[in-house]
Amino acid sequence: MAPAPGLWPHEEMRPASSHAEKAVFKALRTGLPPGWRAWHSLRLRDAAAWLGEGDFVLAHPDRGILVLEVKGGHISQRDGHWYSNEERLKRPPLDQALNFATLLKRRLAQQSCQAPAVGAAVCFPETEFERPPGEDILTGIVLGAQHLPWLREAIPPVIDRAVPAPSDSCGPWMDRVHAMWGETWIPALSLGARAKNLGKDRFALTDAQLETLDGLLENDRVLVKGGAGSGKTLLAAEAARREAASGKRVLLLCFTQPLRRWLADRISGSGVEVCTVSGLAKAIVDAAEGPSRPEGATDSEYWESLLLRSCDLAESRWDTVIVDEAQDFQEAAWFLVAQLAPKGKRLWAFFDPGQGFWADRKPPAELFTTQYRLPKGLRCPPGIQALANRYIGEPSHEPAIRTALADGTIGIVACPSSSSVPDKIGAEVDRLLSSGLEPGDIAIVSLRGQTAPDAIFNHERVGRHALVRADAADMAERLVADSFLRWKGLERPAVIVTDLPDGELAQVKIRNHVALTRALVAARIVGPRSTIARDPILATMLPD
């Protein structure tokens, strides 16, 4: 798209020490003829690496281009030489403009473009004169200080004299001129490039995390507190690996099956036993009593009774017990942990109160003698982290959110209805894949619970894409859809948040916080427009 008529830059000229150029810029802001564009300081480099600059380049789609060379000081000409404040100029002013015009035409031709015509003129904004220079080549193409207040009227006759009659043009030549000038440059990478740049650094421990690790190894009962992205899960895995390498028997406990699978893959071959707390409880009870489930018992009742029963049967077989996502363990689970790691055994737990979905669950302080706090997380891009922080009332950097919306790090996808959400998600996956991401880089995180029949993770496909759950054996290479709770502790470059709560719902803020903080590169929020509009945080970001 061709740039709109007007002066570029719009507000403030490019850096220049020339007071003369500043005067012309100020005059052009109000004196540019209608329909014309003007660029201050257009710089080009030719094949010989010579840098040429047009002080001001004016253009009109039908008339062509005028290169305007500006010379400051008191300008005079004597004996065929030009002077500024009595200092001799190396080159005549018009020669500079004509040379740049030739360079500009050549550069346009290299891009298969041609303006209708190209000409050159000069301006001496600090020199007043009644009679212009007598040199024939300058006749009618010199502007002086007296013309600045009347540029709108003074420039058209100069254009008629300096710019040849228009002929055929070709290509988007004005777009190319604007691109050469370079209106705005914001360093950016495609989402795919950003994901690849994550590399192995995402699994490397920081100095602060290594210090915490050293502290763990020196203490038997430690509770580690850290926010999303602070490295709790990586630290838990590395601590387990080091303990096992020292000859200890190590148990690493977590809350969900997807995280158990990820941890087991992460430390495969280390000798660490990785279990969910409920899975371990069931294995203990089944081994002693055989598989059984009371008739009519609900899931919550069954697992609660199973955890309590396992406490009576559990043996302290491990030297070190490590707990990840400890904020999700219920009281009965902690009873089991206490049996597995009595005093004299090592117990290390990692938790984030900001991701505590159940208000009545927290690690029991009496089990620990030492506490550490990890520095704030660096996992998410600043804009995503700021948005996630808003949901739990923590300080958020609003400019970072605006920047993330502008550069595509955050996207709000408003759907006309609930029924259109899966197709919109499928289309968004297509867009993410087209930006260089792979299916294994994308997760679809539902804000609904496991019992919601219409949640996105119950679909077999979205658009043309098949879905798997987070604990699937091939999830690392597949497009995953699962609940926010089962995605805790996991991460992917791109996260699509969906199944937004419609209306007030307890813990909705925690759900959004958990889902958003899983994104390493980009986050998309997809839901009905009416639902997004009822969210006071998202409503301000709704696209028109």
XYZ file of C-alpha atoms in Angstrom, residues 280-505:
226
model
C 1.476 -44.181 43.987
C -1.341 -44.439 46.550
C -3.268 -46.771 44.244
C -0.191 -48.908 43.602
C 0.414 -49.248 47.362
C -3.198 -50.234 48.117
C -3.523 -52.541 45.097
C -0.312 -54.335 46.041
C -1.573 -54.997 49.557
C -5.278 -55.564 48.997
C -5.845 -56.025 45.271
C -7.660 -53.598 42.951
C -11.005 -52.447 44.305
C -13.344 -49.490 44.189
C -16.400 -49.082 46.442
C -19.669 -49.056 44.533
C -21.256 -45.650 44.178
C -18.157 -43.730 45.275
C -17.452 -40.508 43.428
C -13.990 -39.874 42.018
C -13.109 -37.410 44.792
C -14.374 -39.800 47.499
C -12.533 -42.759 45.983
C -9.178 -41.005 45.682
C -9.472 -39.420 49.118
C -10.118 -42.799 50.732
C -7.359 -44.393 48.679
C -4.830 -41.771 49.823
C -5.809 -42.257 53.458
C -5.689 -46.038 53.164
C -2.247 -45.906 51.569
C -0.905 -44.016 54.595
C -1.435 -47.123 56.729
C 0.328 -49.329 54.199
C 3.159 -47.065 52.999
C 6.783 -47.888 53.724
C 9.658 -45.445 53.811
C 11.637 -47.035 50.976
C 13.324 -43.882 49.664
C 16.171 -41.757 50.991
C 14.869 -38.604 49.321
C 11.311 -37.614 48.389
C 10.837 -34.626 46.066
C 7.422 -33.039 45.446
C 6.672 -30.796 42.432
C 3.515 -28.635 42.097
C 3.107 -29.021 45.858
C 0.380 -26.363 46.022
C -2.036 -28.907 44.485
C -1.557 -31.696 47.039
C -4.559 -32.194 49.343
C -4.250 -32.892 53.062
C -4.544 -36.673 52.616
C -1.703 -36.558 50.058
C 0.525 -34.812 52.593
C -0.280 -37.520 55.144
C 1.119 -40.006 52.636
C 4.182 -37.822 51.942
C 4.865 -37.638 55.683
C 4.823 -41.440 55.853
C 7.125 -41.752 52.869
C 9.622 -39.173 54.209
C 9.613 -39.273 58.007
C 12.129 -37.241 59.988
C 15.612 -38.405 59.159
C 14.768 -38.687 55.461
C 15.100 -35.883 52.933
C 11.975 -34.051 51.776
C 12.113 -31.244 49.221
C 8.962 -29.601 47.853
C 8.399 -26.949 45.172
C 5.255 -24.809 45.051
C 3.714 -21.670 43.594
C 0.867 -20.088 45.599
C -0.058 -18.030 42.535
C -1.117 -21.240 40.795
C -2.967 -22.707 43.753
C -6.348 -23.686 42.324
C -7.757 -24.973 45.623
C -7.838 -22.351 48.358
C -7.660 -24.955 51.152
C -4.506 -26.653 49.856
C -0.970 -25.657 50.763
C 2.209 -27.435 51.875
C 2.233 -28.010 55.653
C 5.000 -25.819 57.060
C 5.692 -28.210 59.932
C 7.201 -30.765 57.536
C 10.024 -28.382 56.587
C 12.844 -26.672 58.433
C 14.233 -24.494 55.621
C 12.599 -22.339 52.973
C 13.958 -20.833 49.745
C 12.398 -18.381 47.329
C 13.300 -18.447 43.649
C 13.600 -15.165 41.702
C 10.786 -14.166 39.392
C 10.378 -16.357 36.349
C 11.769 -15.484 32.938
C 9.940 -18.152 30.926
C 7.267 -16.029 29.235
C 7.775 -13.031 26.986
C 7.234 -9.805 28.973
C 3.807 -9.077 27.464
C 2.422 -12.538 28.231
C 3.828 -12.449 31.753
C 2.306 -9.008 32.320
C -1.118 -10.232 31.156
C -0.856 -13.325 33.362
C 0.107 -11.131 36.306
C -3.005 -9.013 35.839
C -5.155 -12.068 36.484
C -3.701 -12.642 39.951
C -3.381 -8.998 40.936
C 0.385 -8.751 40.628
C 2.071 -5.673 39.106
C 1.924 -5.776 35.324
C 3.715 -3.659 32.747
C 0.934 -2.325 30.510
C 3.228 -1.121 27.677
C 4.566 -4.677 27.422
C 1.018 -5.960 26.858
C 0.376 -3.353 24.165
C 3.651 -4.226 22.432
C 2.824 -7.940 22.561
C -0.573 -7.304 20.984
C 1.032 -5.212 18.252
C 3.812 -7.668 17.352
C 1.668 -10.825 17.466
C 3.041 -12.277 20.683
C -0.498 -12.053 22.090
C -3.586 -12.510 19.939
C -7.261 -12.197 20.861
C -9.513 -14.192 18.508
C -13.167 -13.252 18.939
C -15.640 -15.785 17.550
C -19.257 -15.047 16.581
C -20.569 -17.961 18.679
C -19.520 -20.877 20.867
C -20.104 -23.332 18.040
C -17.571 -21.542 15.836
C -14.741 -21.745 18.385
C -13.261 -25.136 17.268
C -13.035 -24.003 13.635
C -11.455 -20.711 14.693
C -8.917 -22.638 16.767
C -8.147 -24.812 13.742
C -7.577 -21.701 11.629
C -5.335 -20.232 14.343
C -3.288 -23.448 14.403
C -2.875 -23.090 10.622
C -1.572 -19.554 11.083
C 0.869 -20.628 13.782
C 2.147 -23.453 11.600
C 2.574 -21.051 8.690
C 4.814 -18.913 10.919
C 7.302 -21.764 11.219
C 6.027 -23.613 14.281
C 5.604 -27.392 14.386
C 2.557 -29.251 15.798
C 4.654 -30.221 18.830
C 5.220 -26.504 19.520
C 1.514 -25.809 20.088
C -0.786 -26.616 22.997
C -4.513 -25.907 23.272
C -5.312 -25.317 26.929
C -8.920 -25.450 28.093
C -10.053 -23.434 31.107
C -12.708 -26.055 31.861
C -12.429 -29.055 34.151
C -12.139 -32.713 33.215
C -15.880 -33.368 33.540
C -16.960 -30.744 30.980
C -18.395 -32.793 28.077
C -18.041 -30.042 25.473
C -14.475 -29.004 26.373
C -12.061 -28.759 23.472
C -9.963 -31.696 24.703
C -12.947 -33.992 24.061
C -12.781 -33.213 20.339
C -10.871 -35.536 18.066
C -9.932 -32.708 15.711
C -9.939 -28.948 15.269
C -10.107 -27.939 11.637
C -7.822 -30.329 9.780
C -5.721 -31.138 12.852
C -5.973 -34.263 15.027
C -5.638 -33.781 18.787
C -4.029 -35.850 21.535
C -4.085 -35.479 25.310
C -1.093 -34.262 27.282
C -0.192 -37.738 28.544
C -0.184 -39.392 25.090
C 2.990 -41.321 24.329
C 3.635 -39.205 21.217
C 2.541 -35.869 22.670
C 5.987 -34.305 22.123
C 5.412 -34.318 18.338
C 1.651 -33.795 18.310
C -0.835 -30.983 18.708
C -2.056 -31.342 22.294
C -5.374 -30.270 23.809
C -5.961 -30.625 27.530
C -7.230 -28.889 30.636
C -5.344 -26.118 32.392
C -4.932 -28.382 35.440
C -3.344 -31.250 33.504
C -1.073 -28.789 31.695
C 0.439 -27.471 34.943
C 4.189 -27.791 34.995
C 4.352 -28.180 31.199
C 5.111 -25.583 28.544
C 5.166 -25.007 24.805
C 6.244 -22.178 22.507
C 2.635 -21.373 21.555
C -0.407 -21.807 23.788
C -3.995 -21.343 22.629
C -6.255 -20.605 25.613
C -9.907 -21.487 25.077
C -13.131 -22.712 26.715
C -13.359 -19.372 28.461
C -15.750 -19.278 31.432
C -19.010 -17.571 30.524
C -19.834 -15.276 33.416
C -18.515 -15.286 36.960
C -16.667 -18.440 37.961
